Coordinates of C-alpha atoms in Angstrom, one line a residue:
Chain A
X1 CA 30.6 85.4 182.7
X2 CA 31.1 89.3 182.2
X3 CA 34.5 89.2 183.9
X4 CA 35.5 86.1 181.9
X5 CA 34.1 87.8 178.6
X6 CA 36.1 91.0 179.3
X7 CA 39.4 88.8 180.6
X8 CA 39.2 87.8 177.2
X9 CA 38.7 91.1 175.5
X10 CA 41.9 92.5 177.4
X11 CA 44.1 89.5 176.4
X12 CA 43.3 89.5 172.8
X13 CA 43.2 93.3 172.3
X14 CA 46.7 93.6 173.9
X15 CA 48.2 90.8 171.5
X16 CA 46.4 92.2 168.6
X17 CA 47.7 95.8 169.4
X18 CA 51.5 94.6 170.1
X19 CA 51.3 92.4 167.0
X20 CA 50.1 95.0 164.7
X21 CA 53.0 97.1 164.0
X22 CA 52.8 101.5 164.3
X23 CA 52.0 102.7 160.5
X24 CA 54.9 105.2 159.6
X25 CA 52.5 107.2 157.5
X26 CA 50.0 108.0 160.4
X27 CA 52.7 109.3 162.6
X28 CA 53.7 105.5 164.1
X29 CA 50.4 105.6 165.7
X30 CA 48.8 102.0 166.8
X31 CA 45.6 100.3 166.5
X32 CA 43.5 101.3 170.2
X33 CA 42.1 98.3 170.6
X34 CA 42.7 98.6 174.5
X35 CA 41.1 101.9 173.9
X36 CA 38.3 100.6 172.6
X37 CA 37.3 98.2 174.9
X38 CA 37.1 100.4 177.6
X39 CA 34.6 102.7 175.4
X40 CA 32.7 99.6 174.5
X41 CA 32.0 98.7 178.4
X42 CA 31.7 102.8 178.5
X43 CA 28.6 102.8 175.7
X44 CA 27.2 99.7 176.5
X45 CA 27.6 98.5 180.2
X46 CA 27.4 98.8 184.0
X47 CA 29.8 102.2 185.5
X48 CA 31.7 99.2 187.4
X49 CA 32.3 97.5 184.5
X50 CA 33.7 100.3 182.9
X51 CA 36.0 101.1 185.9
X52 CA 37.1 97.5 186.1
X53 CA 38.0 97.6 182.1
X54 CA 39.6 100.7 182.3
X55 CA 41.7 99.4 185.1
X56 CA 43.0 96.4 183.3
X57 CA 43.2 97.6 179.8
X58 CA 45.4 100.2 181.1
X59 CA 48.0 98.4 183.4
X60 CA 48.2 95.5 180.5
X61 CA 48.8 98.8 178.2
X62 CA 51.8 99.7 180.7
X63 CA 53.2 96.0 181.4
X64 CA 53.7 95.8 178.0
X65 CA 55.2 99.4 177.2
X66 CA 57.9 101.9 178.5
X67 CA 54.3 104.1 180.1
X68 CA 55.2 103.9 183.8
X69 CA 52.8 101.9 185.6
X70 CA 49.0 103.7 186.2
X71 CA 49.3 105.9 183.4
X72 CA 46.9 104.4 180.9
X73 CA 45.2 103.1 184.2
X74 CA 44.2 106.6 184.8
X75 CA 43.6 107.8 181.7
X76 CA 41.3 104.9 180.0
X77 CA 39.4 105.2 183.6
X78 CA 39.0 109.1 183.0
X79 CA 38.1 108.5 179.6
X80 CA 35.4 106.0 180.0
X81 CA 34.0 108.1 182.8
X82 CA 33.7 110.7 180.5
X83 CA 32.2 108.9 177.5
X84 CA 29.7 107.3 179.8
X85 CA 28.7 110.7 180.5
X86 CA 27.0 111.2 177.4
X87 CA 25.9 107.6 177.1
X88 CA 22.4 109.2 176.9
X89 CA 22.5 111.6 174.5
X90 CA 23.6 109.3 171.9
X91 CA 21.9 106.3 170.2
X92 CA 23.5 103.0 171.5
X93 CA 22.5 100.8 168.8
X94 CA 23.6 103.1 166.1
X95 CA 27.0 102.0 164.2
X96 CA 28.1 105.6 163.8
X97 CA 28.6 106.4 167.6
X98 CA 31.8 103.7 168.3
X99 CA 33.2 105.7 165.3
X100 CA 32.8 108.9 166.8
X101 CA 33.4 108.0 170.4
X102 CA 36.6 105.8 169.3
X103 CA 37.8 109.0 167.2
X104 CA 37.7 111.4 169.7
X105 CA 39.0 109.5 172.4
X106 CA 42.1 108.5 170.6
X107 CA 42.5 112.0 169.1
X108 CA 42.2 113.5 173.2
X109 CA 44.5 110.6 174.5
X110 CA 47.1 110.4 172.4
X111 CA 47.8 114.4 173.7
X112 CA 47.1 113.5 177.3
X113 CA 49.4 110.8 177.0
X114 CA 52.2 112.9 175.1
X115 CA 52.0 115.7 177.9
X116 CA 52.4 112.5 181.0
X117 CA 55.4 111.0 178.9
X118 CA 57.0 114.8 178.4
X119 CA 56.6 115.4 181.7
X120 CA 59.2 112.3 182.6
X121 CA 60.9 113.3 179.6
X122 CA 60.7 109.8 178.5
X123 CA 59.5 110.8 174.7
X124 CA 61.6 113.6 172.5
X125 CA 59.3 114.0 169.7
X126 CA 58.2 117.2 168.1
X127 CA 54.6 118.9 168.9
X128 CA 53.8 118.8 165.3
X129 CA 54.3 114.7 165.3
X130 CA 52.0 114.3 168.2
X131 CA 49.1 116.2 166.0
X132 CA 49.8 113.8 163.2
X133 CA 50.5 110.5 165.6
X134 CA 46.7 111.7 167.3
X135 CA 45.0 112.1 163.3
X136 CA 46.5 109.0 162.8
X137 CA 45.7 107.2 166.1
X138 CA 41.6 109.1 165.6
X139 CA 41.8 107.2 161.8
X140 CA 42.9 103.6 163.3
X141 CA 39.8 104.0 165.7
X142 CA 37.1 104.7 163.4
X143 CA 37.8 101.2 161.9
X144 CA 38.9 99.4 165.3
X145 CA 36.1 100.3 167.5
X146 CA 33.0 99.4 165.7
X147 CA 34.8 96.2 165.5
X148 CA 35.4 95.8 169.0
X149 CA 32.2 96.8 170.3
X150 CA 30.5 93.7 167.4
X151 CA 32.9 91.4 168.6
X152 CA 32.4 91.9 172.3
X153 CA 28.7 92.7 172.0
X154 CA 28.0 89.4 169.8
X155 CA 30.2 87.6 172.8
X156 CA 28.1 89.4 175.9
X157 CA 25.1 88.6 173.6
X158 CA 25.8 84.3 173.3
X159 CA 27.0 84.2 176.9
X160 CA 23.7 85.8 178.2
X161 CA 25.4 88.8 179.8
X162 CA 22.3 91.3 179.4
X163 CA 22.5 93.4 183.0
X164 CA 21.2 96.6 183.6
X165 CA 22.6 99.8 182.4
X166 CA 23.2 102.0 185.4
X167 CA 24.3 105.6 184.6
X168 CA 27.0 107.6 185.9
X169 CA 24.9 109.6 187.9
X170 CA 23.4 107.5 189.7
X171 CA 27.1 107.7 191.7
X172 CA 26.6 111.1 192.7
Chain B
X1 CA 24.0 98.8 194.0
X2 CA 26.3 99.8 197.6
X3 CA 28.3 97.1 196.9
X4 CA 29.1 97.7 193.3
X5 CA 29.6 101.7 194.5
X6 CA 32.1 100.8 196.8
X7 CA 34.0 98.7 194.3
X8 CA 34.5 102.0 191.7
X9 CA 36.0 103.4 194.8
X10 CA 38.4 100.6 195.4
X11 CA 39.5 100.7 191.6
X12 CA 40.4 104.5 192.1
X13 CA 41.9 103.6 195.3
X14 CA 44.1 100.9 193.2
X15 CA 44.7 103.2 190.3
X16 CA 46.0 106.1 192.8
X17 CA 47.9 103.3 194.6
X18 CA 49.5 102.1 191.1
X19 CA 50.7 105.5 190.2
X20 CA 52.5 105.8 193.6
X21 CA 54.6 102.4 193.1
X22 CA 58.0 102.9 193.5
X23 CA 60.5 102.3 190.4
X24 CA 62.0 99.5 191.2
X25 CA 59.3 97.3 192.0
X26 CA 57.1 99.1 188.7
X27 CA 60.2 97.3 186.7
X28 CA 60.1 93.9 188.2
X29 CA 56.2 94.1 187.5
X30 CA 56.7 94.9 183.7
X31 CA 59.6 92.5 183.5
X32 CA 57.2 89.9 185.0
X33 CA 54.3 91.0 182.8
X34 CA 56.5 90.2 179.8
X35 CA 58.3 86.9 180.0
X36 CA 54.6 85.6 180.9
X37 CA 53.5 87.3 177.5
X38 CA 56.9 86.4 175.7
X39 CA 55.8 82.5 174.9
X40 CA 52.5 83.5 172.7
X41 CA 54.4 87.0 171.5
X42 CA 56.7 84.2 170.2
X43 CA 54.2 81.9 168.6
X44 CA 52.0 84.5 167.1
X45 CA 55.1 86.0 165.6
X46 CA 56.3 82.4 164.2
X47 CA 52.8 82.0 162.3
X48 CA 52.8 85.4 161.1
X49 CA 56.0 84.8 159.7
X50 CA 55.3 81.7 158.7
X51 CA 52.0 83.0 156.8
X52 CA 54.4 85.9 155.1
X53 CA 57.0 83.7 153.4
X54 CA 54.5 80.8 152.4
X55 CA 52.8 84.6 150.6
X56 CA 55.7 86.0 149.8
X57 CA 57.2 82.5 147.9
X58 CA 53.9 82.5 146.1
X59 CA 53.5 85.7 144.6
X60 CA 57.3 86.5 144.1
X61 CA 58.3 83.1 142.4
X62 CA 59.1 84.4 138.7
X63 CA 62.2 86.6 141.0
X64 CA 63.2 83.9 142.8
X65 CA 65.8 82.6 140.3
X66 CA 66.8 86.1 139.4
X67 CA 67.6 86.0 142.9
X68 CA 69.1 83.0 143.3
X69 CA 72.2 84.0 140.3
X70 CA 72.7 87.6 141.8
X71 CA 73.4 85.6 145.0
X72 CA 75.6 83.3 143.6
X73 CA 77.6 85.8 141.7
X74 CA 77.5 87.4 145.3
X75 CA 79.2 84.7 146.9
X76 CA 82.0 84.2 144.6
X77 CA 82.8 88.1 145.6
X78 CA 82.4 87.4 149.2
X79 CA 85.2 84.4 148.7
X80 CA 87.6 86.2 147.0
X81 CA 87.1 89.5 149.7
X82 CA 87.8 86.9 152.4
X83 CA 90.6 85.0 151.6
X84 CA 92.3 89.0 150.7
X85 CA 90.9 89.8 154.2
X86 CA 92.4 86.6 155.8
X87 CA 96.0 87.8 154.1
X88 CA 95.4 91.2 155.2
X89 CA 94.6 89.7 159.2
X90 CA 97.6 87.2 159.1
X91 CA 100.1 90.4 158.2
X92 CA 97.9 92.4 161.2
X93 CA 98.9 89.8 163.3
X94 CA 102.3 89.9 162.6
X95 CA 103.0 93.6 162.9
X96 CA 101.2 94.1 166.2
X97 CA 103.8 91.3 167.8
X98 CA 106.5 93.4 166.0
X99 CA 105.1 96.5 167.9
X100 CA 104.5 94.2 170.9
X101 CA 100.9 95.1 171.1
X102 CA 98.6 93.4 173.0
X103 CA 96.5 91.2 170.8
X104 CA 93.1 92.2 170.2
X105 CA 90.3 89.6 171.5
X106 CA 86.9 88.9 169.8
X107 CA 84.1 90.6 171.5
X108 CA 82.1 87.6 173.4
X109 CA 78.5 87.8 171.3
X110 CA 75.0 86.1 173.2
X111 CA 72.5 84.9 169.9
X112 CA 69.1 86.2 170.3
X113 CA 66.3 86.2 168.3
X114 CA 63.8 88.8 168.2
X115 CA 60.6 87.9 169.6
X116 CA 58.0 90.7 169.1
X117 CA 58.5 94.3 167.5
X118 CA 57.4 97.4 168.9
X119 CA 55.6 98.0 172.4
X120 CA 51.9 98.0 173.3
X121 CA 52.0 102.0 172.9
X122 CA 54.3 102.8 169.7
X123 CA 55.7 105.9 171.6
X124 CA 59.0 104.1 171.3
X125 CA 61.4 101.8 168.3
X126 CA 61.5 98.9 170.7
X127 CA 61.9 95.1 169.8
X128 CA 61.7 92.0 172.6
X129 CA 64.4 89.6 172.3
X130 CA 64.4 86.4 173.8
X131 CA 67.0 86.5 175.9
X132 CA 67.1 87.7 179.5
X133 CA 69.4 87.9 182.8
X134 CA 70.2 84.2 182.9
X135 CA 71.7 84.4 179.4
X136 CA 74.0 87.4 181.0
X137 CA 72.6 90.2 179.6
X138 CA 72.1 93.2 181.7
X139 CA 70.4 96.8 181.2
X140 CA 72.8 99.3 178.6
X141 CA 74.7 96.7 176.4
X142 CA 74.9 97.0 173.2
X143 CA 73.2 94.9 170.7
X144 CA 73.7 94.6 166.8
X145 CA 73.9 92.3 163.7
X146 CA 76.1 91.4 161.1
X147 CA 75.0 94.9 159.1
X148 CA 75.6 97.0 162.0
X149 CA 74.4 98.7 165.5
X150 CA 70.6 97.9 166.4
X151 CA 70.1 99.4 169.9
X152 CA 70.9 98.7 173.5
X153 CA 69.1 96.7 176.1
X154 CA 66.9 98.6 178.2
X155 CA 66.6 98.9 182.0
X156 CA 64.0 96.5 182.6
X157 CA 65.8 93.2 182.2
X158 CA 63.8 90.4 182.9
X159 CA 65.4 86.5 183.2
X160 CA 64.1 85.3 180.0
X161 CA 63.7 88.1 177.7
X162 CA 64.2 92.1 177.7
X163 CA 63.7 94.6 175.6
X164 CA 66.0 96.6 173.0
X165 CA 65.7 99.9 172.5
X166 CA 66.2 100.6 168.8
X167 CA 68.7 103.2 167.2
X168 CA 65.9 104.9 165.0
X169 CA 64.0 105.8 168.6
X170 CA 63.9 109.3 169.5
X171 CA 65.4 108.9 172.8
X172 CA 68.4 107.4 171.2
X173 CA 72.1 109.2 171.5
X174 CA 75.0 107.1 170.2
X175 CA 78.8 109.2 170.0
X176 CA 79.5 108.4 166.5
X177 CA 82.4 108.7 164.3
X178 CA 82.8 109.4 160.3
X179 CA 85.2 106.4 159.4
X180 CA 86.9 108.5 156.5
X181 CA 87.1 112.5 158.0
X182 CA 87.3 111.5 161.6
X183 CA 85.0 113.9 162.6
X184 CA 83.2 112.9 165.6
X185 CA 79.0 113.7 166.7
X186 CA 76.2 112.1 168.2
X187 CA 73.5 110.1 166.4
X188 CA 69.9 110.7 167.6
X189 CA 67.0 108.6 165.8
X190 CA 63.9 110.7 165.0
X191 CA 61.2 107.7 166.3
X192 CA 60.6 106.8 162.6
X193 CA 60.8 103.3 161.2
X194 CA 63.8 102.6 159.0
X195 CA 64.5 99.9 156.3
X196 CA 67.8 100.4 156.9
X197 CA 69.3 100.0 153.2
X198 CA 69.4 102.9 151.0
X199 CA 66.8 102.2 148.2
X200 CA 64.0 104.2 146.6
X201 CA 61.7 103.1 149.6
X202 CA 64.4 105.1 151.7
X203 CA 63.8 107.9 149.7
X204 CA 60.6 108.6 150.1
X205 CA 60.5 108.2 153.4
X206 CA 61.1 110.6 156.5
X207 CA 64.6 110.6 158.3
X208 CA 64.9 107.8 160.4
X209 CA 68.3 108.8 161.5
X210 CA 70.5 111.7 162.0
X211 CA 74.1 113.1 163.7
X212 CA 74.7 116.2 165.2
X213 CA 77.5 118.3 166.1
X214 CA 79.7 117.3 163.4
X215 CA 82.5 120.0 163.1
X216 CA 81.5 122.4 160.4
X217 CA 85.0 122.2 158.6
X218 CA 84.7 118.4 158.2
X219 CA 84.7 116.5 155.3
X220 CA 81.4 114.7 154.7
X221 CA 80.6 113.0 151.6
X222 CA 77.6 111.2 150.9
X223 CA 77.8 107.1 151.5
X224 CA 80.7 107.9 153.9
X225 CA 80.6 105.3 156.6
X226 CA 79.4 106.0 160.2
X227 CA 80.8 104.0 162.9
X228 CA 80.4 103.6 166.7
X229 CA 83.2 106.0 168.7
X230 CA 83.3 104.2 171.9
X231 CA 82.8 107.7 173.4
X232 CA 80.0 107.2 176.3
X233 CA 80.5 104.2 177.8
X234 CA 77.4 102.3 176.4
X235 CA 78.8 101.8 172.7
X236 CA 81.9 99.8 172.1
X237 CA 84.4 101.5 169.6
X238 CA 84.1 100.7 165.8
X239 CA 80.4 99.0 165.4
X240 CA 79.0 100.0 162.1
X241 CA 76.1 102.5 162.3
X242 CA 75.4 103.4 158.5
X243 CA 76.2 105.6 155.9
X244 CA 75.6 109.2 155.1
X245 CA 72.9 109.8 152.7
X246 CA 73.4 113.8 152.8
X247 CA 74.6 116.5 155.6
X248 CA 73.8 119.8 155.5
X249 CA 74.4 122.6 157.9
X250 CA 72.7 123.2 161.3
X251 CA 70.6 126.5 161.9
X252 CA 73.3 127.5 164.1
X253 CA 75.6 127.6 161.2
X254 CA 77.9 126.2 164.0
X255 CA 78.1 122.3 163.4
X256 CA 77.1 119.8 160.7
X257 CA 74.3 117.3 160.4
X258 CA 74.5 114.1 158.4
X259 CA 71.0 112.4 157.9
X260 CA 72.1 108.2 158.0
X261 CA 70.8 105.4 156.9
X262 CA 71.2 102.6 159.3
X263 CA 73.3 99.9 158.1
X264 CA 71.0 96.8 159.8
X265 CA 68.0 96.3 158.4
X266 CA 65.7 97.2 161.3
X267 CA 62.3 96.4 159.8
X268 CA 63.3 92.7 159.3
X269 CA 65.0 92.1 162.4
X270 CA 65.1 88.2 163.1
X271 CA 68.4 87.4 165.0
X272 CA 71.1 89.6 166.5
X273 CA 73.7 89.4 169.1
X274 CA 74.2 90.5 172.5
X275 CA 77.8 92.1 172.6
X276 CA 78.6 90.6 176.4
X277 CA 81.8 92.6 177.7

């Protein structure tokens, strides 16, 4: 059911975040709800989970944009390994921490993605938009990921999917 | 607990082995990926819209007949331009077989309506169209509406829907054309939304829209009309683009720059046409 339950999550997060058009003001920066997924099953769940959901939230992300395929693979994998690295030094349950953790992931990815597309020259935009596309992207995921994580943690909770947290070190 | 291990190995493996697939197949993926997702891109966009004018008739009902005499006084222009514009055609028609020109065909338009704005990421103006390779359409042509120029069809053409690739996006260069000076440049759109009308929302707003390389000795006026040149290959001659809202010099003190408003109304794209030539 975890698989099915984050199937799910991918599917509806890519439709809400294609629906839901770039806000001019915020430097045409999206809703990350992809992004937040892939932090939820960071915070909360098993390392292979996280892998797995940073693996499909990614190439959804680049099937249904101009990113060349493995991109946002590679980069939602990187950043949930990293997030999941500080999975114990944070409180879990608290309602602050998706805020944070959704904030500085979009602020840090929305540059790491800038300097990948650059690099193909397949974006023109000025530096100085990128800092106000990665305020604007850190502003949209303070109020998207505590949402996400409720949604897909009231969902894990009503299908029974309570497994054991293993921790990224437990890999090396 | 091996098991598991050894699948966070195989989804690096596969994410390594993604970022290693060659172009071509990478845009028959994506071009998959998206007529699949086209169908419910459709539907949800048909009951957002739907939800927006059931709103939108509601809460803007007091304007509605306000609305509804402007457009009538409207339409009585519009008859009286066209039958001076059918005169004007029917004397056209004469003098090019007194000059023994070649007559000048229609363009062949496809119908499309758009689909689903923007992409997953928002790095570029994009919006999906539901039209694809079987309709004829192929990667490059150009595609606009009764205003004016929208965009051109990207390289990733699937067979039931593609994607356009707006004229407000940053990577977009059309060879333009002041209709009244002549001067020639090349419009490049800043990545920025547009309305595409000049009101006081326009204002306000950043530059969605801008030419370059305009020779310094031109002629620019504001409201002067901006048209396709033909120049490039991709663009067919004399499509509207917009009008000049102000032009000011470069910091090379060399050329001329023109911000423009863009004459279609790109935030409430619903149908356009294909041009298939």
């Amino acid at each position: 059911m975890t698989w099915l339950i984050m199937l799910i999550g991918v599917i509806v997060s890519a439709l809400v975040q294609t629906l839901i058009p770039p806000i001019t003001m915020l430097g045409q920066a999206k809703v990350p709800c992809l992004m937040a997924l892939v932090l939820y099953y960071a915070l909360n769940r098993d390392i292979t989970e996280m892998m797995a959901a940073g693996f499909l939230c990614g190439l959804v992300q680049d099937l249904m944009s101009l990113i060349p395929l493995g991109y946002s693979s590679f980069l939602f994998c990187a950043m949930g390994a990293t997030a999941a690295r500080f999975r114990k030094l944070v409180m879990g349950e608290s309602h602050v921490t998706p805020v944070v953790f959704g904030m500085a992931s979009a602020f840090v990815l929305t540059f790491l993605t800038y300097i990948l597309l650059v690099k193909d020259g397949l974006v023109q935009c000025y530096f100085a938009s990128v800092w106000l596309r990665a305020f604007g992207a850190a502003l949209l995921a303070a109020i998207c990921t505590p949402i996400t994580f409720a949604i897909t943690g009231k969902l894990d909770d009503l299908v029974g999917n309570v497994e054991t947290m293993e921790s990224i070190d437990d890999y090396e | 607990m091996k098991g598991r291990k050894y699948l966070v190995y195989v989804i690096v493996l596969l994410v390594a082995v993604i970022l290693t697939v060659p172009l071509p197949a990478s845009i028959r993926a994506k071009a998959a990926a998206r007529d699949g997702v086209a169908p419910f891109q459709n539907v949800l966009t048909l009951v957002v819209q739907s939800v927006n004018e059931k709103w939108r008739s509601i809460s803007e009902a007091d304007k509605a007949l306000d609305e509804k005499k402007q457009l009538m006084e409207e339409v009585a222009r519009l008859r009286l331009r066209l039958r001076d514009l059918e005169a004007a055609g029917l004397e056209n028609d004469r003098l090019r077989g007194m000059l023994a020109f070649r007559k000048r065909q229609g363009r062949k338009l496809l119908l499309c309506e758009v689909i689903a704005r923007g992409d997953a990421s928002g790095w570029w103006q994009t919006v999906t169209i539901n039209k694809g390779s079987d309709d004829g359409i192929k990667p490059d042509m150009a595609v606009i509406t009764m205003d004016g120029l929208v965009g051109r069809t990207r390289k990733e053409v699937s067979r039931y829907s593609c994607d356009v690739l707006l004229v407000t996006d940053q990577t977009s260069r059309i060879a333009c054309r002041l209709k009244r000076a002549g001067a020639l440049g090349i419009a490049r759109g800043a990545g920025v939304s547009a309305g595409g009308k000049s009101d006081l929302a326009m204002i306000t707003s950043a530059p969605s829209f801008q030419a370059d390389y305009i020779d310094k000795n031109a002629s620019v006026l504001d409201n002067d009309e901006v048209e396709t040149s033909g120049l490039g290959g991709v663009y067919p001659e004399g499509i509207m683009l917009g009008y000049v809202k102000k032009s000011v010099m470069d910091s090379s003190g060399l050329f001329r720059q023109a911000e423009i408003v863009p004459a279609a109304d790109l935030k409430h794209l619903r149908f356009v046409f294909v041009i298939i030539d």
